[in-house]
Tab-separated table of C-alpha atoms in Angstrom:
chain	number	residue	atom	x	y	z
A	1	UNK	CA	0.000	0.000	0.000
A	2	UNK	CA	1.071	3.803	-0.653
A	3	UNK	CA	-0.264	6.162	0.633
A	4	UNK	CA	0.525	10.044	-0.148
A	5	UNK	CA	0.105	12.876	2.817
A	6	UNK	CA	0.098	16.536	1.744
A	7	UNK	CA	2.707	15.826	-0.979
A	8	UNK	CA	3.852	18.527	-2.779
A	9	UNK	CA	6.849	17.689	-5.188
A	10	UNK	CA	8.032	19.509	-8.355
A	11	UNK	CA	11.603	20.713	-9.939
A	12	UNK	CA	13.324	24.210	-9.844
A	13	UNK	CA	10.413	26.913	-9.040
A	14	UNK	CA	7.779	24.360	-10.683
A	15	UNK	CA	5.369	22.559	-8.643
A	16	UNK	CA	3.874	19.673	-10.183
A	17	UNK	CA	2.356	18.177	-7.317
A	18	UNK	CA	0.726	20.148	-4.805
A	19	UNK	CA	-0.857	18.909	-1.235
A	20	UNK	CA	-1.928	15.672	-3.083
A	21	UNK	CA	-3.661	12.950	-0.535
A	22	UNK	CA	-4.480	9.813	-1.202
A	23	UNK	CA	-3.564	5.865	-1.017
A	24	UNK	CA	-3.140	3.338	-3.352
A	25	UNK	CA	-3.991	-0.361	-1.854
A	26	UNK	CA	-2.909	-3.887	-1.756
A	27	UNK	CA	-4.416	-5.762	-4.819
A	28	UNK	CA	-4.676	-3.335	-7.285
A	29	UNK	CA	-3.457	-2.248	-10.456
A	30	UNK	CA	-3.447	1.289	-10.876
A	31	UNK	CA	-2.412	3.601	-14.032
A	32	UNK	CA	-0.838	6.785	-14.031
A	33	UNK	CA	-1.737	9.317	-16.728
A	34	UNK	CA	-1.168	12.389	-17.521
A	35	UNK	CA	0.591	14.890	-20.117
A	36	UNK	CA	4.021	14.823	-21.199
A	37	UNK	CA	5.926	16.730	-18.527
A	38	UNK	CA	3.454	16.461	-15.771
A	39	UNK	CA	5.717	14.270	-13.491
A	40	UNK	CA	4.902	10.942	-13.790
A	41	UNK	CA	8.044	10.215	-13.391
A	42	UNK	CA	9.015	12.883	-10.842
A	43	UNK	CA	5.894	10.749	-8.557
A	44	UNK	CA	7.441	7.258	-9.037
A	45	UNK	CA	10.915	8.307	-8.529
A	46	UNK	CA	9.895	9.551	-5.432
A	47	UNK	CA	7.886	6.947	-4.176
A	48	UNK	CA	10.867	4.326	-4.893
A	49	UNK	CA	13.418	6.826	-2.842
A	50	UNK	CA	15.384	8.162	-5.951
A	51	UNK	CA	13.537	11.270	-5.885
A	52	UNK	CA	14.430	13.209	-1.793
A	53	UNK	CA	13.520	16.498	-2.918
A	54	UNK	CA	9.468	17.122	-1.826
A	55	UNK	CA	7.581	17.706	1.220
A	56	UNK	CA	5.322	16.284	3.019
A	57	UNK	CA	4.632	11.947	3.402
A	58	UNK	CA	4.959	9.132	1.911
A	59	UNK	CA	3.897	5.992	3.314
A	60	UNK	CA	4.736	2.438	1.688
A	61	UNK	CA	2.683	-0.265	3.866
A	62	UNK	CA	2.105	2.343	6.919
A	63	UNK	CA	5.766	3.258	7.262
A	64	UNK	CA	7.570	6.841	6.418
A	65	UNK	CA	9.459	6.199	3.340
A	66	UNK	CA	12.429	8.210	4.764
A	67	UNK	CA	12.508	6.274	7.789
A	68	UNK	CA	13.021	3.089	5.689
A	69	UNK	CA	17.099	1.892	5.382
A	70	UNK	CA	18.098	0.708	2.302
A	71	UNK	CA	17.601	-3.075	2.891
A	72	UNK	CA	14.282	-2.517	4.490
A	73	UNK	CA	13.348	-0.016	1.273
A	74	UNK	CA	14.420	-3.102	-0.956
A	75	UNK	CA	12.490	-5.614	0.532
A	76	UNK	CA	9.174	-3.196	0.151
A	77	UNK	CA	9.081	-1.973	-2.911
A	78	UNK	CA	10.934	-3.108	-6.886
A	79	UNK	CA	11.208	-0.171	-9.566
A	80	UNK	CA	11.566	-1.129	-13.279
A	81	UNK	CA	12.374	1.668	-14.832
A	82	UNK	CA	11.442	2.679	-18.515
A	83	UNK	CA	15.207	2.051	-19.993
A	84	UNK	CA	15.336	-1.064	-21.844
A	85	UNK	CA	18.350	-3.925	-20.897
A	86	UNK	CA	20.449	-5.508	-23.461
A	87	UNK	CA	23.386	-6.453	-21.511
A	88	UNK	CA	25.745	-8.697	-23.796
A	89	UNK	CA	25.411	-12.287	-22.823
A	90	UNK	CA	23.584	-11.406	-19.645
A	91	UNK	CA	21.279	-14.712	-19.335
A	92	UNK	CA	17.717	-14.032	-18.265
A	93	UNK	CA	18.057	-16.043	-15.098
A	94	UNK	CA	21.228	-14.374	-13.720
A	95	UNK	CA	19.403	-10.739	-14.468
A	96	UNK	CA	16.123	-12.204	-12.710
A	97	UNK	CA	18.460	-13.543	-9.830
A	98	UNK	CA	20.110	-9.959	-9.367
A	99	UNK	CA	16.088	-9.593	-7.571
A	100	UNK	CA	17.177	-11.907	-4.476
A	101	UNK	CA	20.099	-9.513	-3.472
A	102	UNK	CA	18.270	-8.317	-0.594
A	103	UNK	CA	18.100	-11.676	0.662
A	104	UNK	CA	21.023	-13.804	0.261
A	105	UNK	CA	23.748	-14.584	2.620
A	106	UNK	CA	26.910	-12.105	3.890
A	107	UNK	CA	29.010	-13.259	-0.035
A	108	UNK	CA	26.130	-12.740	-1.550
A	109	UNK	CA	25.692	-16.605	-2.913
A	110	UNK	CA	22.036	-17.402	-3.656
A	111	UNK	CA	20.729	-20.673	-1.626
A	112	UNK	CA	18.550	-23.618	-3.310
A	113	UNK	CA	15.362	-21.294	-2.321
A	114	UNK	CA	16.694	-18.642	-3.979
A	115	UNK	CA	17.328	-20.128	-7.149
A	116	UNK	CA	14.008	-21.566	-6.829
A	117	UNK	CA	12.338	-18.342	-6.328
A	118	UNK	CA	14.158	-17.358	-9.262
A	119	UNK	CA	12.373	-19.722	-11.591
A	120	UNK	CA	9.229	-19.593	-10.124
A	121	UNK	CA	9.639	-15.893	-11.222
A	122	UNK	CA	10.262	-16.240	-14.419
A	123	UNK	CA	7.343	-19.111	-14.220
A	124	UNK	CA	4.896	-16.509	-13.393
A	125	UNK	CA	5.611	-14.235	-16.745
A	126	UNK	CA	5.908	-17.111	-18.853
A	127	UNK	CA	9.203	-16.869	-19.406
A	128	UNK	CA	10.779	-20.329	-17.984
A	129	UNK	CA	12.054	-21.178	-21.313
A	130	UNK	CA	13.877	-18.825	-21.937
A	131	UNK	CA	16.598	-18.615	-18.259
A	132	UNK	CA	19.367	-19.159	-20.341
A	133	UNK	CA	18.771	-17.031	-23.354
A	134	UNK	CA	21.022	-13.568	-23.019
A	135	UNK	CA	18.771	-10.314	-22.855
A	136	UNK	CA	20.822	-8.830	-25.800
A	137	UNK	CA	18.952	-11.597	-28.395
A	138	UNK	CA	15.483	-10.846	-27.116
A	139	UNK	CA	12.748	-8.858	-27.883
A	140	UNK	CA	11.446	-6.075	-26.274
A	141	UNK	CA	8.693	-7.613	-25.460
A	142	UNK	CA	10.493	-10.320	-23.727
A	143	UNK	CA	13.257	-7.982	-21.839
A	144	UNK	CA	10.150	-6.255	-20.531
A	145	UNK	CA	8.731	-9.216	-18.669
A	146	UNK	CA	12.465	-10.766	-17.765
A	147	UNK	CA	12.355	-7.232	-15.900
A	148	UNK	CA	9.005	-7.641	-14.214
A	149	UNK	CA	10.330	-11.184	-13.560
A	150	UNK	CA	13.093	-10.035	-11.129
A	151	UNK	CA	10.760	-7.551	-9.417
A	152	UNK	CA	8.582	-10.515	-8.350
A	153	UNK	CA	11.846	-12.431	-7.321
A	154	UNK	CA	12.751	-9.201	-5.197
A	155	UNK	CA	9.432	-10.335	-3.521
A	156	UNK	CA	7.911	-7.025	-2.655
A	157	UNK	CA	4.486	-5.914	-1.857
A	158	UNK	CA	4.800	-3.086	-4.246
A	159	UNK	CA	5.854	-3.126	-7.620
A	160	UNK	CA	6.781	1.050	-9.573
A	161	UNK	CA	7.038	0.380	-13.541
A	162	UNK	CA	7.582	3.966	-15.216
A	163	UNK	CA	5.994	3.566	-18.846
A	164	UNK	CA	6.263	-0.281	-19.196
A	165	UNK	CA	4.787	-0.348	-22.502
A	166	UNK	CA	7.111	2.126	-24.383
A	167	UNK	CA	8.602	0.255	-27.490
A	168	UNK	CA	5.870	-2.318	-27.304
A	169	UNK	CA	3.795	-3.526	-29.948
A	170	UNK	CA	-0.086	-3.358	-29.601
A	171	UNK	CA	-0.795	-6.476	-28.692
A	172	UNK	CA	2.404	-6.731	-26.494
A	173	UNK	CA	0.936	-3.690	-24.663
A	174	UNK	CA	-2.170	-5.365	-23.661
A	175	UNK	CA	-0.302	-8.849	-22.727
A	176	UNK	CA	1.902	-7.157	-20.471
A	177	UNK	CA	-0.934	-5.387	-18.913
A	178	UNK	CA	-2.704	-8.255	-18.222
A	179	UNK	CA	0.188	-9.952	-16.628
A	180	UNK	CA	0.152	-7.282	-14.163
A	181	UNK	CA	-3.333	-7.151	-13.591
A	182	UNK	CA	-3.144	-11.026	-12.873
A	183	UNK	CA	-0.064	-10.355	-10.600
A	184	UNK	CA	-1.698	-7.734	-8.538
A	185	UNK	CA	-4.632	-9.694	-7.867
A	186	UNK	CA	-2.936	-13.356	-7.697
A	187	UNK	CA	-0.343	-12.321	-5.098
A	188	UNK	CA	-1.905	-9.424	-3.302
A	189	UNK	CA	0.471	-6.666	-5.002
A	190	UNK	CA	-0.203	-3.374	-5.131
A	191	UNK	CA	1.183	-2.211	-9.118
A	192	UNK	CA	1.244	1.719	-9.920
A	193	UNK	CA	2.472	2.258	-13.407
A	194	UNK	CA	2.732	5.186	-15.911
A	195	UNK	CA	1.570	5.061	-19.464
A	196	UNK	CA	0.640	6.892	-22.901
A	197	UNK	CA	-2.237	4.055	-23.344
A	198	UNK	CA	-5.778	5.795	-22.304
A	199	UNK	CA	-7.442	2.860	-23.618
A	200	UNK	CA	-5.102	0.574	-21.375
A	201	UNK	CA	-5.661	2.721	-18.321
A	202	UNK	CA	-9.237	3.199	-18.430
A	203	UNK	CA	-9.783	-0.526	-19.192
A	204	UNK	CA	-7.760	-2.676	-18.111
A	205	UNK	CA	-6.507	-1.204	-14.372
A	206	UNK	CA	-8.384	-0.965	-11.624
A	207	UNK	CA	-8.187	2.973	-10.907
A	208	UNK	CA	-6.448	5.551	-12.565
A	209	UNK	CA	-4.447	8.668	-11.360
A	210	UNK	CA	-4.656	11.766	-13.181
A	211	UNK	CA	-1.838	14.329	-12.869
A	212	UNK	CA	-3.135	17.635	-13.565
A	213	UNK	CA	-1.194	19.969	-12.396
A	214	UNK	CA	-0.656	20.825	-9.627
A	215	UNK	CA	-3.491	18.100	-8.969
A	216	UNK	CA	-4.074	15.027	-8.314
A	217	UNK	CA	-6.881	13.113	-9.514
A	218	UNK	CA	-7.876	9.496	-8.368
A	219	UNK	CA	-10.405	7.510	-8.779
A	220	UNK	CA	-11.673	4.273	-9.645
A	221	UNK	CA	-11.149	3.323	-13.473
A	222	UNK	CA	-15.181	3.294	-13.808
A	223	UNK	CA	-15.746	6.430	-12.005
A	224	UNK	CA	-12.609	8.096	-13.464
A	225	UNK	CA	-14.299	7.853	-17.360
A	226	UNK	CA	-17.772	8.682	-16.073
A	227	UNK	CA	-16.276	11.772	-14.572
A	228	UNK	CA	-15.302	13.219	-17.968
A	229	UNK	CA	-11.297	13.492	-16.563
A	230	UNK	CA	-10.120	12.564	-19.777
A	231	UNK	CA	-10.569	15.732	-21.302
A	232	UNK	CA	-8.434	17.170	-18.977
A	233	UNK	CA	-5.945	15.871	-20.733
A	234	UNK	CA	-6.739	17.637	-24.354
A	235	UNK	CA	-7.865	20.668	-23.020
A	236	UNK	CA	-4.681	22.848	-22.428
């Protein structure tokens, strides 16, 4: 769960955020939206603790984000980030396994649960087939869910993905989509990601948050469209 206090956030004397409140729960997929410019990014960067410079709270599961250490902070919440991988003969399962750092011993050596976490992580995206393919011979596509693959194997109960469909094809799009609707209702995650895709975020997510600046609108996916927000996003 995440859960915003009075959060104001922005860059040089721009405010993109301003006093927002609200909480997104266990369980739930929810899209972020908004024009280019907005922040999107700003709001997930500072969620994940890459991002110090705003005031007010942020809460992941009930605890101040800048109260978390660095191990605890890993063990709460996995970022993918919107740059795609294609490190040279990089095998899927060793960048999935790069997920269990928080948890293996003092040299860093995975243990037989670990590995098994591993695979059971790449299980989950449907990409067990592939462990010992290298990233750099892979699609998109497949780099994309590899990715989403070692944030389950981080084993967090929150899950950032900034733009996860960029470079995607269509259908792709709405696989990947689907995955993490399935994960965030399978395994009790809650999944805030930005995208482009008003068609994916209206239909597909569960609720959708609207940066309008310097607001903050969210709302279930239902209510959100009945609303007319939408048009905010054409108007100016």
């Amino acid at each position: 769960m995440i859960t915003l206090q009075n959060l104001t956030i922005g860059y040089k004397s721009r405010i993109l955020l301003s006093d927002a409140n609200t909480m997104f729960p266990e369980a739930s997929l929810t899209s972020l939206i908004g024009r280019n410019g907005t922040g999107k990014s700003t709001l997930l960067r500072a969620i994940a603790a890459l991002n110090s410079h705003y005031s007010g709270t942020i809460l992941l599961n009930g605890k101040d984000l800048r109260s978390l250490s660095p191990s605890a902070m890993a063990k709460t919440l996995a970022f993918v980030s919107t740059q795609r991988t294609r490190i040279p003969s990089m095998r899927c399962v060793d960048a999935v396994a790069m997920g269990r750092a928080p948890y293996t011993n003092w040299i860093g050596r995975m243990q037989k649960e670990d590995e098994e976490i591993v695979m059971q992580s790449l299980s989950e995206v449907g990409m067990e087939a592939f462990a010992l393919r290298t990233l750099d011979t892979m699609s998109d596509g497949e780099c994309q869910r590899v990715m989403i693959a070692r944030a389950l194997a981080q084993d967090t109960p929150i899950i950032l993905l900034d733009e996860p469909t960029s470079f995607l094809d269509m259908p792709s799009r709405y696989d990947l989509v689907t995955l993490l609707n399935r994960l965030a209702h399978d395994q009790g995650k809650c999944i805030l990601f930005s995208t482009h895709e008003l068609d994916i975020a209206t239909e597909m997510c569960d609720a959708v948050a609207l940066i309008d600046t310097p607001r903050l609108i969210h709302l279930p996916a239902k209510d959100f469209v009945s609303a007319g927000h939408l048009s905010l996003i054409f108007s100016k």
